[in-house]
Amino acid sequence: MQERSNRSRSAVLDAAIALLVERGLPAVTTRSVQQASGLARGGFLHHFPTREALVADVVRELLQRRAHRAEIVIAEMEMGAPGDRISAAIRAGSVLFSGPDFLAEQELWTAARTDPALRDALAPVVGWLDAKLAEQLPRLFGEEAAANPRFPLVAELSVNLLVGLAVTAPITGLAGREALVDQWCEIVRPILGVH
């Protein structure tokens, strides 16, 4: 019974994320997501009685997916440490802060600016996200870089740069993105004392 409930919930979240990516937040209604997921109305409402509950769980799902992908990248880096850990970490971040899930996530963060109910639903997630980044970023960059007292600032600037590039990519395209990431890698290495 629990497995079926989990599958139903996953189907709903996948449908909501697909609608966010394809048509934006206005298209994400309980009715449209219920229809796209294929669930009966009663089953859908059992999991998500309101749009706010649905959207809050969509945000959690998107962030958990990104955190899971980051864990895979970190494990791969720890097993076969790349020669240039700084560049590998920043490039991995570039991948983690891109793609359809990231676009869906950004759609929600942007809408929260003018939607108090959505902003309230997202507020608890911000603390979780900050804690997860604080835990994962040192592991992604490696012990040597993370030991530098400037690491927290470099990590925060790196995330903000990569998020900014990802947010503008749908409008400006990817031209020049790699060059900016390359330049950032060159700037970061001496700051962290890693060459």
mmCIF file of C-alpha atoms in Angstrom:
data_model
loop_
_atom_site.group_PDB
_atom_site.id
_atom_site.type_symbol
_atom_site.label_atom_id
_atom_site.label_comp_id
_atom_site.label_asym_id
_atom_site.label_seq_id
_atom_site.Cartn_x
_atom_site.Cartn_y
_atom_site.Cartn_z
ATOM 1 C CA MET A 1 0.000 0.000 0.000
ATOM 2 C CA GLN A 2 2.800 2.443 0.942
ATOM 3 C CA GLU A 3 4.691 1.628 -2.264
ATOM 4 C CA ARG A 4 1.618 2.439 -4.348
ATOM 5 C CA SER A 5 1.149 5.689 -2.440
ATOM 6 C CA ASN A 6 4.804 6.618 -3.074
ATOM 7 C CA ARG A 7 4.419 5.856 -6.791
ATOM 8 C CA SER A 8 1.291 8.020 -6.956
ATOM 9 C CA ARG A 9 3.043 10.870 -5.172
ATOM 10 C CA SER A 10 6.046 10.585 -7.517
ATOM 11 C CA ALA A 11 3.768 10.614 -10.561
ATOM 12 C CA VAL A 12 2.121 13.813 -9.317
ATOM 13 C CA LEU A 13 5.442 15.538 -8.614
ATOM 14 C CA ASP A 14 6.853 14.496 -12.001
ATOM 15 C CA ALA A 15 3.731 15.832 -13.744
ATOM 16 C CA ALA A 16 3.901 19.130 -11.838
ATOM 17 C CA ILE A 17 7.593 19.576 -12.651
ATOM 18 C CA ALA A 18 6.973 18.841 -16.330
ATOM 19 C CA LEU A 19 4.195 21.459 -16.412
ATOM 20 C CA LEU A 20 6.438 23.999 -14.656
ATOM 21 C CA VAL A 21 9.176 23.502 -17.232
ATOM 22 C CA GLU A 22 6.883 23.455 -20.262
ATOM 23 C CA ARG A 23 4.332 26.134 -19.377
ATOM 24 C CA GLY A 24 5.342 27.899 -16.154
ATOM 25 C CA LEU A 25 3.758 28.218 -12.744
ATOM 26 C CA PRO A 26 0.362 29.548 -13.923
ATOM 27 C CA ALA A 27 -0.197 26.181 -15.643
ATOM 28 C CA VAL A 28 0.336 24.292 -12.385
ATOM 29 C CA THR A 29 -3.145 23.920 -10.938
ATOM 30 C CA THR A 30 -4.411 20.994 -8.926
ATOM 31 C CA ARG A 31 -6.675 20.035 -11.830
ATOM 32 C CA SER A 32 -3.982 20.248 -14.551
ATOM 33 C CA VAL A 33 -1.440 18.307 -12.491
ATOM 34 C CA GLN A 34 -4.024 15.712 -11.489
ATOM 35 C CA GLN A 35 -4.953 15.175 -15.144
ATOM 36 C CA ALA A 36 -1.319 15.050 -16.280
ATOM 37 C CA SER A 37 -0.455 12.541 -13.546
ATOM 38 C CA GLY A 38 -3.317 10.220 -14.460
ATOM 39 C CA LEU A 39 -4.506 9.943 -10.853
ATOM 40 C CA ALA A 40 -8.157 9.992 -9.891
ATOM 41 C CA ARG A 41 -9.219 13.273 -8.303
ATOM 42 C CA GLY A 42 -9.726 11.726 -4.853
ATOM 43 C CA GLY A 43 -6.317 10.046 -4.874
ATOM 44 C CA PHE A 44 -4.694 13.267 -5.973
ATOM 45 C CA LEU A 45 -6.395 15.359 -3.284
ATOM 46 C CA HIS A 46 -5.378 12.803 -0.643
ATOM 47 C CA HIS A 47 -1.722 13.644 -1.361
ATOM 48 C CA PHE A 48 -2.111 17.330 -2.230
ATOM 49 C CA PRO A 49 -5.285 18.989 -0.928
ATOM 50 C CA THR A 50 -4.175 22.474 -2.055
ATOM 51 C CA ARG A 51 -2.019 24.026 -4.735
ATOM 52 C CA GLU A 52 0.238 25.457 -2.027
ATOM 53 C CA ALA A 53 0.839 21.973 -0.576
ATOM 54 C CA LEU A 54 1.630 20.687 -4.055
ATOM 55 C CA VAL A 55 4.022 23.519 -4.874
ATOM 56 C CA ALA A 56 5.814 23.225 -1.522
ATOM 57 C CA ASP A 57 6.394 19.513 -2.143
ATOM 58 C CA VAL A 58 7.533 20.213 -5.704
ATOM 59 C CA VAL A 59 10.217 22.561 -4.362
ATOM 60 C CA ARG A 60 11.340 19.971 -1.810
ATOM 61 C CA GLU A 61 11.464 17.317 -4.521
ATOM 62 C CA LEU A 62 13.504 19.500 -6.871
ATOM 63 C CA LEU A 63 16.024 20.372 -4.166
ATOM 64 C CA GLN A 64 16.270 16.759 -3.013
ATOM 65 C CA ARG A 65 16.899 15.654 -6.595
ATOM 66 C CA ARG A 66 19.708 18.196 -6.918
ATOM 67 C CA ALA A 67 21.166 17.151 -3.556
ATOM 68 C CA HIS A 68 21.052 13.509 -4.666
ATOM 69 C CA ARG A 69 22.785 14.324 -7.968
ATOM 70 C CA ALA A 70 25.413 16.255 -5.990
ATOM 71 C CA GLU A 71 26.027 13.215 -3.768
ATOM 72 C CA ILE A 72 26.674 11.108 -6.869
ATOM 73 C CA VAL A 73 29.145 13.685 -8.216
ATOM 74 C CA ILE A 74 30.887 13.958 -4.834
ATOM 75 C CA ALA A 75 31.209 10.172 -4.564
ATOM 76 C CA GLU A 76 32.688 9.989 -8.074
ATOM 77 C CA MET A 77 35.183 12.745 -7.250
ATOM 78 C CA GLU A 78 36.190 11.080 -3.985
ATOM 79 C CA MET A 79 36.780 7.734 -5.720
ATOM 80 C CA GLY A 80 38.913 9.155 -8.511
ATOM 81 C CA ALA A 81 40.082 12.569 -7.433
ATOM 82 C CA PRO A 82 40.508 14.713 -10.544
ATOM 83 C CA GLY A 83 43.836 16.456 -11.040
ATOM 84 C CA ASP A 84 42.180 19.873 -10.946
ATOM 85 C CA ARG A 85 39.602 19.510 -8.181
ATOM 86 C CA ILE A 86 38.654 23.208 -8.237
ATOM 87 C CA SER A 87 37.721 23.207 -11.932
ATOM 88 C CA ALA A 88 35.981 19.844 -11.584
ATOM 89 C CA ALA A 89 33.942 21.122 -8.626
ATOM 90 C CA ILE A 90 32.914 24.342 -10.367
ATOM 91 C CA ARG A 91 32.019 22.504 -13.574
ATOM 92 C CA ALA A 92 30.012 19.972 -11.570
ATOM 93 C CA GLY A 93 28.195 22.888 -9.949
ATOM 94 C CA SER A 94 27.501 24.304 -13.388
ATOM 95 C CA VAL A 95 25.765 21.055 -14.325
ATOM 96 C CA LEU A 96 23.885 20.844 -11.017
ATOM 97 C CA PHE A 97 22.560 24.392 -11.464
ATOM 98 C CA SER A 98 21.118 23.792 -14.931
ATOM 99 C CA GLY A 99 18.629 21.630 -16.774
ATOM 100 C CA PRO A 100 14.860 21.218 -16.572
ATOM 101 C CA ASP A 101 14.688 20.636 -12.810
ATOM 102 C CA PHE A 102 16.658 23.815 -12.180
ATOM 103 C CA LEU A 103 14.392 25.788 -14.536
ATOM 104 C CA ALA A 104 11.360 24.523 -12.631
ATOM 105 C CA GLU A 105 12.998 25.476 -9.339
ATOM 106 C CA GLN A 106 13.744 28.985 -10.602
ATOM 107 C CA GLU A 107 10.173 29.392 -11.809
ATOM 108 C CA LEU A 108 9.021 28.849 -8.228
ATOM 109 C CA TRP A 109 11.610 31.097 -6.576
ATOM 110 C CA THR A 110 10.739 33.910 -8.980
ATOM 111 C CA ALA A 111 7.000 33.550 -8.444
ATOM 112 C CA ALA A 112 7.479 33.637 -4.651
ATOM 113 C CA ARG A 113 8.614 37.243 -4.909
ATOM 114 C CA THR A 114 5.038 38.403 -5.539
ATOM 115 C CA ASP A 115 3.065 35.491 -4.038
ATOM 116 C CA PRO A 116 2.988 35.650 -0.217
ATOM 117 C CA ALA A 117 1.467 32.161 0.163
ATOM 118 C CA LEU A 118 4.158 30.642 -2.041
ATOM 119 C CA ARG A 119 6.852 32.620 -0.241
ATOM 120 C CA ASP A 120 5.585 31.255 3.096
ATOM 121 C CA ALA A 121 5.583 27.724 1.694
ATOM 122 C CA LEU A 122 9.167 28.107 0.455
ATOM 123 C CA ALA A 123 10.585 29.748 3.594
ATOM 124 C CA PRO A 124 11.265 26.484 5.488
ATOM 125 C CA VAL A 125 13.008 25.029 2.450
ATOM 126 C CA VAL A 126 15.583 27.836 2.384
ATOM 127 C CA GLY A 127 17.093 26.724 5.690
ATOM 128 C CA TRP A 128 17.319 23.130 4.483
ATOM 129 C CA LEU A 129 18.950 24.272 1.235
ATOM 130 C CA ASP A 130 21.520 26.425 3.040
ATOM 131 C CA ALA A 131 22.420 23.559 5.388
ATOM 132 C CA LYS A 132 22.701 21.093 2.504
ATOM 133 C CA LEU A 133 24.965 23.425 0.517
ATOM 134 C CA ALA A 134 27.122 24.040 3.604
ATOM 135 C CA GLU A 135 27.507 20.277 3.981
ATOM 136 C CA GLN A 136 28.054 19.388 0.311
ATOM 137 C CA LEU A 137 30.220 22.214 -1.034
ATOM 138 C CA PRO A 138 33.317 21.453 1.096
ATOM 139 C CA ARG A 139 33.090 17.816 0.046
ATOM 140 C CA LEU A 140 32.695 18.820 -3.601
ATOM 141 C CA PHE A 141 35.724 21.139 -3.577
ATOM 142 C CA GLY A 142 37.826 18.807 -1.431
ATOM 143 C CA GLU A 143 39.592 19.091 1.924
ATOM 144 C CA GLU A 144 42.485 21.246 0.753
ATOM 145 C CA ALA A 145 40.246 23.965 -0.683
ATOM 146 C CA ALA A 146 37.687 23.747 2.124
ATOM 147 C CA ALA A 147 40.418 24.257 4.752
ATOM 148 C CA ASN A 148 41.188 27.728 3.404
ATOM 149 C CA PRO A 149 39.544 30.489 5.502
ATOM 150 C CA ARG A 150 38.329 32.123 2.280
ATOM 151 C CA PHE A 151 36.479 28.981 1.201
ATOM 152 C CA PRO A 152 33.000 29.980 2.484
ATOM 153 C CA LEU A 153 33.129 33.221 0.471
ATOM 154 C CA VAL A 154 34.467 31.484 -2.655
ATOM 155 C CA ALA A 155 31.804 28.773 -2.358
ATOM 156 C CA GLU A 156 29.012 31.336 -2.017
ATOM 157 C CA LEU A 157 30.314 33.407 -4.941
ATOM 158 C CA SER A 158 30.653 30.260 -7.055
ATOM 159 C CA VAL A 159 27.061 29.226 -6.380
ATOM 160 C CA ASN A 160 25.798 32.727 -7.156
ATOM 161 C CA LEU A 161 27.796 32.909 -10.385
ATOM 162 C CA LEU A 162 26.536 29.512 -11.550
ATOM 163 C CA VAL A 163 22.935 30.280 -10.614
ATOM 164 C CA GLY A 164 23.149 33.622 -12.429
ATOM 165 C CA LEU A 165 24.507 31.951 -15.552
ATOM 166 C CA ALA A 166 21.763 29.328 -15.411
ATOM 167 C CA VAL A 167 19.000 31.880 -14.897
ATOM 168 C CA THR A 168 20.076 33.937 -17.908
ATOM 169 C CA ALA A 169 20.810 30.938 -20.177
ATOM 170 C CA PRO A 170 17.215 30.520 -21.457
ATOM 171 C CA ILE A 171 17.333 34.132 -22.684
ATOM 172 C CA THR A 172 20.959 34.651 -23.679
ATOM 173 C CA GLY A 173 21.871 31.097 -24.632
ATOM 174 C CA LEU A 174 25.008 29.273 -23.606
ATOM 175 C CA ALA A 175 27.463 31.316 -25.676
ATOM 176 C CA GLY A 176 30.278 32.537 -23.493
ATOM 177 C CA ARG A 177 29.196 30.514 -20.468
ATOM 178 C CA GLU A 178 32.134 28.098 -20.639
ATOM 179 C CA ALA A 179 34.610 30.970 -20.966
ATOM 180 C CA LEU A 180 33.191 32.624 -17.835
ATOM 181 C CA VAL A 181 33.367 29.350 -15.915
ATOM 182 C CA ASP A 182 36.977 28.862 -17.102
ATOM 183 C CA GLN A 183 37.895 32.379 -15.963
ATOM 184 C CA TRP A 184 36.252 31.825 -12.596
ATOM 185 C CA CYS A 185 38.246 28.606 -12.111
ATOM 186 C CA GLU A 186 41.455 30.546 -12.826
ATOM 187 C CA ILE A 187 40.486 33.247 -10.317
ATOM 188 C CA VAL A 188 39.502 30.793 -7.578
ATOM 189 C CA ARG A 189 42.619 28.588 -7.578
ATOM 190 C CA PRO A 190 45.054 31.229 -6.233
ATOM 191 C CA ILE A 191 42.475 32.589 -3.780
ATOM 192 C CA LEU A 192 42.185 29.127 -2.243
ATOM 193 C CA GLY A 193 45.906 28.449 -2.553
ATOM 194 C CA VAL A 194 45.321 25.436 -4.799
ATOM 195 C CA HIS A 195 47.319 25.316 -8.030
#
